[in-house]
């Protein structure tokens, strides 16, 4: 499922800040030291103009300020991005070490991406869900960066600015999509829930009466935002499909792959055939024990689907869904430790919690990691409970996350997937690699982590092998679906058939994925793109003398969140 590549990645991907001047390389004794100085100056400027990005990164001294989505701020960002892009491009590459070259390349890619998003994609104009102030408030309130009273006081100053925030957001919107407007309406009550949490903390600190007038104005601003969105719905006609030209460019910026979007799509089609052939053989072997003496169907989708459907009846009870996820985490930690797959840090806490309301509506599970300035803080494994579902919807979800796939989900999201990788990323000395990393690397590692665990013998059984095939097919199908929908014009009926009949997902899961592909673009390709590049790198290095699996894992993770293509170039080059 979608990760809040928190890394602050989701929050920082489109962010930019301001600084009075960019550094000017003028031949100081060391290009590396010049780069380091420039990075610090760049980040300080970034945090000054974009306090939301600062809070996401763990710079909580900016908690009292808010990032206004105004035309004036966008103009400042544009100027800032162009100035810093020119400055980093002027650095002499041949005088930098490998780590510094990677930082420079990543900064240039980030600045180019931010400029393109600001000037060409312009999602701030057509996606109302871009303007959601809840995340930084929740993070600053519930992170132990200062005494509670100080946190409340800082956020008091922030919520005073919410009316101006929503006024700027309303002024920014032009030609919105209906789908993103509906998402913003769905998430608005979550902002109110965060304000209620803040009010409760303020009352406990004796600040409730002082804050009450500003809280009332903040709530009124949210209500005004909701009313404005409802007025936009009847005229929200912008197509949500990205189109071929925008899609290929966004893929280049977001995925940072050595391949194009089209090449990745074609590779996914080939991988799909390989996975389906393997699943067919597994289903044929399981048929007599799972289904019985009935003759299996000739159609491979029907054959595989029948076996998966029967096995999927084994799942956790509805009211145990979140608790079961919480219980499996120590088991995964023990497996990784006992099989010496990589070193873990027991001092880094992982908290399984119900997904905050303001984050719901796109995916049911995600990892939310602290920024690199606060690596000691908790990582949250957000899981959306099934409380609000009908019995039929809950059963569909539970069958999708059945006895075997729920374990694979936890491998992907937690150990040795996202949680483990992000802990490593926050240890990397380079803030660039932690802050501005590749979502494809992050998602690709999580998919690779699934394969890693199964190759080590985890859950060894024909049922687990078949279910991992289904889960892995999801990553592959994500790429096929996203490209087919946004570039090739695939309609809902064909998309649902691809997901349900051909990828064996439940109707509810498929419906949620169809909604997600309308609300997002390119991100769904990050799973397979990143995995395929990581796996190819591992197979390339396995042929070299002295290869060790644990050493490979830890070396790969030591590069933080850098794009796989840059990591591969360094790791493969080191063995030449």
XYZ file of C-alpha atoms in Angstrom, residues 286 290 306-315 402-404 462-463 466-467:
19
model
C -2.221 -27.050 -4.226
C -7.254 -26.932 -1.117
C -10.074 -20.403 -7.025
C -7.133 -21.573 -4.917
C -6.383 -18.070 -3.644
C -10.050 -17.410 -2.855
C -10.300 -20.582 -0.782
C -7.073 -19.942 1.095
C -8.119 -16.330 1.740
C -10.921 -17.530 3.983
C -8.245 -17.930 6.646
C -7.760 -14.517 8.185
C -5.385 -12.979 4.886
C -3.247 -15.151 7.150
C -0.268 -15.047 4.783
C 3.315 -23.697 -0.678
C 0.546 -21.399 0.545
C 1.530 -18.647 -3.778
C 0.337 -15.704 -1.691
